[in-house]
């Protein structure tokens, strides 16, 4: 439907991705989307991709490129509420949870007290957009606020993909792009040598 509507590309985002997400994993989703699109527009893979190995995997699944979110939040150039980048660096891949607590839609985020209150049934999730408004009123959602905003890490809405466990440093965005390409080249060279 997106192709028929005239989109320029299709992003196939697996459930590993941070932010609003679905239930199908990147590895299963991308080839199905590539087949459905059938070359009419480029397909871009997203979800859990944090390095050049993920780029090669996406290309191997038939994607034309990658969309990277969480890894680029952990760069000096990225804007984020206080504590967001530091939390990303400290997280493991199992420190994320898919919840409706912040917006009323399924969203992969940093697990914290706010998500637990909803996911354990202490609070009832309202439909979107009422839940989005509720999270703002609760002081748990500052994504659109300035960098001087005071936030409580045990409440804050910090989208994060499962690839977060592989992020251990704030790397400038340009260096990050160069490292993706260099690592992808090295992986492709190693795989080519196996033939």
mmCIF file of C-alpha atoms in Angstrom:
data_model
loop_
_atom_site.group_PDB
_atom_site.id
_atom_site.type_symbol
_atom_site.label_atom_id
_atom_site.label_comp_id
_atom_site.label_asym_id
_atom_site.label_seq_id
_atom_site.Cartn_x
_atom_site.Cartn_y
_atom_site.Cartn_z
ATOM 1 C CA UNK A 1 0.000 0.000 0.000
ATOM 2 C CA UNK A 2 2.871 2.383 0.785
ATOM 3 C CA UNK A 3 4.465 1.757 -2.601
ATOM 4 C CA UNK A 4 1.153 2.262 -4.373
ATOM 5 C CA UNK A 5 0.721 5.540 -2.477
ATOM 6 C CA UNK A 6 3.988 6.796 -3.967
ATOM 7 C CA UNK A 7 6.521 6.396 -1.145
ATOM 8 C CA UNK A 8 10.198 6.852 -1.969
ATOM 9 C CA UNK A 9 11.332 3.887 0.126
ATOM 10 C CA UNK A 10 10.035 1.369 2.640
ATOM 11 C CA UNK A 11 11.605 0.959 6.064
ATOM 12 C CA UNK A 12 11.241 -2.589 7.368
ATOM 13 C CA UNK A 13 11.601 -2.129 11.125
ATOM 14 C CA UNK A 14 11.876 -5.201 13.306
ATOM 15 C CA UNK A 15 10.725 -5.399 16.901
ATOM 16 C CA UNK A 16 14.306 -4.980 18.153
ATOM 17 C CA UNK A 17 14.078 -1.306 17.264
ATOM 18 C CA UNK A 18 13.718 1.433 19.835
ATOM 19 C CA UNK A 19 10.584 3.567 19.865
ATOM 20 C CA UNK A 20 7.265 2.563 18.347
ATOM 21 C CA UNK A 21 7.618 -0.955 17.066
ATOM 22 C CA UNK A 22 5.778 -4.093 16.101
ATOM 23 C CA UNK A 23 6.182 -7.768 16.937
ATOM 24 C CA UNK A 24 8.150 -9.283 14.033
ATOM 25 C CA UNK A 25 11.955 -9.503 14.268
ATOM 26 C CA UNK A 26 14.189 -7.764 11.725
ATOM 27 C CA UNK A 27 15.666 -11.043 10.446
ATOM 28 C CA UNK A 28 12.193 -12.379 9.600
ATOM 29 C CA UNK A 29 10.624 -9.107 8.478
ATOM 30 C CA UNK A 30 13.159 -7.689 6.019
ATOM 31 C CA UNK A 31 13.123 -10.551 3.448
ATOM 32 C CA UNK A 32 9.321 -10.588 3.471
ATOM 33 C CA UNK A 33 9.153 -6.842 2.859
ATOM 34 C CA UNK A 34 11.825 -7.092 0.145
ATOM 35 C CA UNK A 35 9.733 -9.756 -1.589
ATOM 36 C CA UNK A 36 6.505 -7.751 -1.207
ATOM 37 C CA UNK A 37 8.061 -4.551 -2.565
ATOM 38 C CA UNK A 38 9.621 -6.511 -5.446
ATOM 39 C CA UNK A 39 12.167 -3.852 -6.435
ATOM 40 C CA UNK A 40 9.658 -1.039 -6.970
ATOM 41 C CA UNK A 41 11.352 1.154 -4.334
ATOM 42 C CA UNK A 42 14.386 0.648 -2.067
ATOM 43 C CA UNK A 43 13.883 -1.260 1.185
ATOM 44 C CA UNK A 44 15.752 -0.070 4.260
ATOM 45 C CA UNK A 45 16.253 -2.412 7.229
ATOM 46 C CA UNK A 46 15.901 -1.178 10.817
ATOM 47 C CA UNK A 47 15.866 -2.678 14.276
ATOM 48 C CA UNK A 48 18.859 -3.711 16.371
ATOM 49 C CA UNK A 49 21.455 -2.504 13.855
ATOM 50 C CA UNK A 50 24.405 -0.860 15.609
ATOM 51 C CA UNK A 51 27.475 -1.613 13.473
ATOM 52 C CA UNK A 52 28.854 -2.744 10.116
ATOM 53 C CA UNK A 53 27.955 -6.362 10.799
ATOM 54 C CA UNK A 54 24.308 -5.322 10.949
ATOM 55 C CA UNK A 55 24.732 -3.469 7.667
ATOM 56 C CA UNK A 56 26.088 -6.603 5.984
ATOM 57 C CA UNK A 57 23.301 -8.713 7.484
ATOM 58 C CA UNK A 58 20.677 -6.263 6.175
ATOM 59 C CA UNK A 59 22.204 -6.347 2.699
ATOM 60 C CA UNK A 60 22.249 -10.144 2.887
ATOM 61 C CA UNK A 61 18.527 -10.090 3.658
ATOM 62 C CA UNK A 62 17.940 -8.078 0.479
ATOM 63 C CA UNK A 63 17.717 -4.554 1.937
ATOM 64 C CA UNK A 64 19.213 -1.644 0.036
ATOM 65 C CA UNK A 65 20.418 0.108 3.168
ATOM 66 C CA UNK A 66 19.896 0.552 6.885
ATOM 67 C CA UNK A 67 18.121 2.920 9.251
ATOM 68 C CA UNK A 68 19.933 3.354 12.555
ATOM 69 C CA UNK A 69 18.321 5.036 15.548
ATOM 70 C CA UNK A 70 19.552 4.162 19.032
ATOM 71 C CA UNK A 71 23.230 4.049 18.009
ATOM 72 C CA UNK A 72 23.040 7.605 16.676
ATOM 73 C CA UNK A 73 21.422 8.895 19.860
ATOM 74 C CA UNK A 74 24.655 7.834 21.584
ATOM 75 C CA UNK A 75 26.721 10.440 19.723
ATOM 76 C CA UNK A 76 27.972 13.803 20.970
ATOM 77 C CA UNK A 77 25.951 15.602 18.278
ATOM 78 C CA UNK A 78 22.582 14.059 19.133
ATOM 79 C CA UNK A 79 20.152 16.002 21.271
ATOM 80 C CA UNK A 80 18.673 14.234 24.247
ATOM 81 C CA UNK A 81 17.199 14.922 27.643
ATOM 82 C CA UNK A 82 19.686 14.881 30.535
ATOM 83 C CA UNK A 83 20.790 11.356 31.372
ATOM 84 C CA UNK A 84 19.515 9.726 28.152
ATOM 85 C CA UNK A 85 22.891 9.087 26.524
ATOM 86 C CA UNK A 86 24.454 7.999 29.803
ATOM 87 C CA UNK A 87 21.624 5.526 30.332
ATOM 88 C CA UNK A 88 22.125 4.109 26.835
ATOM 89 C CA UNK A 89 25.799 3.492 27.593
ATOM 90 C CA UNK A 90 24.911 1.672 30.813
ATOM 91 C CA UNK A 91 22.134 -0.510 29.364
ATOM 92 C CA UNK A 92 22.280 -4.144 28.341
ATOM 93 C CA UNK A 93 20.130 -5.560 25.545
ATOM 94 C CA UNK A 94 17.684 -6.949 28.098
ATOM 95 C CA UNK A 95 17.190 -3.583 29.816
ATOM 96 C CA UNK A 96 14.549 -2.650 27.241
ATOM 97 C CA UNK A 97 10.843 -3.423 27.319
ATOM 98 C CA UNK A 98 7.987 -3.054 24.849
ATOM 99 C CA UNK A 99 5.273 -1.079 26.617
ATOM 100 C CA UNK A 100 2.274 1.144 25.958
ATOM 101 C CA UNK A 101 2.994 3.203 29.086
ATOM 102 C CA UNK A 102 4.262 6.348 27.367
ATOM 103 C CA UNK A 103 2.035 6.742 24.307
ATOM 104 C CA UNK A 104 -0.644 4.073 24.311
ATOM 105 C CA UNK A 105 1.128 2.386 21.381
ATOM 106 C CA UNK A 106 3.715 -0.381 21.620
ATOM 107 C CA UNK A 107 7.098 1.245 22.135
ATOM 108 C CA UNK A 108 10.514 -0.269 23.003
ATOM 109 C CA UNK A 109 12.064 1.833 25.765
ATOM 110 C CA UNK A 110 14.358 1.796 28.773
ATOM 111 C CA UNK A 111 12.642 -0.333 31.434
ATOM 112 C CA UNK A 112 12.033 1.668 34.624
ATOM 113 C CA UNK A 113 9.553 2.259 37.416
ATOM 114 C CA UNK A 114 7.084 3.988 35.096
ATOM 115 C CA UNK A 115 6.973 1.065 32.664
ATOM 116 C CA UNK A 116 6.681 -1.445 35.506
ATOM 117 C CA UNK A 117 3.708 0.409 37.035
ATOM 118 C CA UNK A 118 1.776 -0.072 33.798
ATOM 119 C CA UNK A 119 3.096 -3.459 32.783
ATOM 120 C CA UNK A 120 2.413 -4.984 36.222
ATOM 121 C CA UNK A 121 -1.139 -3.635 36.228
ATOM 122 C CA UNK A 122 -0.780 -0.920 38.877
ATOM 123 C CA UNK A 123 -1.954 1.637 36.322
ATOM 124 C CA UNK A 124 -4.251 1.309 33.307
ATOM 125 C CA UNK A 125 -2.995 2.323 29.866
ATOM 126 C CA UNK A 126 -5.256 4.705 27.979
ATOM 127 C CA UNK A 127 -5.480 4.628 24.180
ATOM 128 C CA UNK A 128 -3.291 6.902 22.070
ATOM 129 C CA UNK A 129 -3.117 9.928 22.288
ATOM 130 C CA UNK A 130 -4.567 10.099 25.814
ATOM 131 C CA UNK A 131 -1.706 7.995 27.220
ATOM 132 C CA UNK A 132 0.840 10.281 25.569
ATOM 133 C CA UNK A 133 -0.774 13.265 27.322
ATOM 134 C CA UNK A 134 -0.898 11.270 30.585
ATOM 135 C CA UNK A 135 2.835 10.534 30.469
ATOM 136 C CA UNK A 136 3.564 14.239 29.989
ATOM 137 C CA UNK A 137 1.286 15.148 32.899
ATOM 138 C CA UNK A 138 3.036 12.486 35.015
ATOM 139 C CA UNK A 139 6.403 14.146 34.335
ATOM 140 C CA UNK A 140 7.584 11.021 32.521
ATOM 141 C CA UNK A 141 7.851 12.291 28.947
ATOM 142 C CA UNK A 142 10.291 15.075 28.059
ATOM 143 C CA UNK A 143 11.430 14.054 24.561
ATOM 144 C CA UNK A 144 10.468 17.443 23.124
ATOM 145 C CA UNK A 145 11.896 19.437 26.037
ATOM 146 C CA UNK A 146 15.169 21.319 26.235
ATOM 147 C CA UNK A 147 18.465 19.895 27.493
ATOM 148 C CA UNK A 148 18.153 21.765 30.804
ATOM 149 C CA UNK A 149 14.942 19.942 31.728
ATOM 150 C CA UNK A 150 15.022 18.062 35.019
ATOM 151 C CA UNK A 151 14.075 14.406 34.538
ATOM 152 C CA UNK A 152 13.631 11.438 36.844
ATOM 153 C CA UNK A 153 15.433 8.428 35.286
ATOM 154 C CA UNK A 154 13.001 6.046 36.974
ATOM 155 C CA UNK A 155 10.122 7.654 35.069
ATOM 156 C CA UNK A 156 11.620 9.015 31.857
ATOM 157 C CA UNK A 157 10.621 8.022 28.316
ATOM 158 C CA UNK A 158 13.886 6.935 26.709
ATOM 159 C CA UNK A 159 13.337 4.878 23.539
ATOM 160 C CA UNK A 160 16.085 2.290 23.068
ATOM 161 C CA UNK A 161 16.543 -0.680 20.766
ATOM 162 C CA UNK A 162 17.913 -4.053 21.815
ATOM 163 C CA UNK A 163 21.220 -3.291 20.105
ATOM 164 C CA UNK A 164 21.885 -0.915 23.010
ATOM 165 C CA UNK A 165 23.905 -3.625 24.764
ATOM 166 C CA UNK A 166 26.629 -3.209 22.128
ATOM 167 C CA UNK A 167 26.973 0.548 22.705
ATOM 168 C CA UNK A 168 29.769 1.426 25.101
ATOM 169 C CA UNK A 169 30.941 4.894 24.052
ATOM 170 C CA UNK A 170 29.710 8.193 22.638
ATOM 171 C CA UNK A 171 31.232 8.257 19.163
ATOM 172 C CA UNK A 172 30.978 11.257 16.811
ATOM 173 C CA UNK A 173 28.422 10.582 14.072
ATOM 174 C CA UNK A 174 30.927 10.936 11.226
ATOM 175 C CA UNK A 175 33.305 8.465 12.875
ATOM 176 C CA UNK A 176 30.387 6.129 13.438
ATOM 177 C CA UNK A 177 29.435 6.143 9.748
ATOM 178 C CA UNK A 178 33.057 5.513 8.736
ATOM 179 C CA UNK A 179 33.304 2.624 11.207
ATOM 180 C CA UNK A 180 30.080 1.071 9.843
ATOM 181 C CA UNK A 181 31.531 1.113 6.327
ATOM 182 C CA UNK A 182 34.987 -0.131 7.358
ATOM 183 C CA UNK A 183 33.533 -2.963 9.427
ATOM 184 C CA UNK A 184 31.117 -3.920 6.646
ATOM 185 C CA UNK A 185 34.012 -3.987 4.147
ATOM 186 C CA UNK A 186 36.036 -6.214 6.498
ATOM 187 C CA UNK A 187 33.121 -8.618 6.991
ATOM 188 C CA UNK A 188 32.464 -8.816 3.254
ATOM 189 C CA UNK A 189 36.154 -9.425 2.577
ATOM 190 C CA UNK A 190 36.276 -12.195 5.195
ATOM 191 C CA UNK A 191 33.130 -13.834 3.829
ATOM 192 C CA UNK A 192 34.453 -13.592 0.252
ATOM 193 C CA UNK A 193 37.641 -15.387 1.315
ATOM 194 C CA UNK A 194 35.537 -18.358 2.458
ATOM 195 C CA UNK A 195 34.416 -19.137 -1.091
#
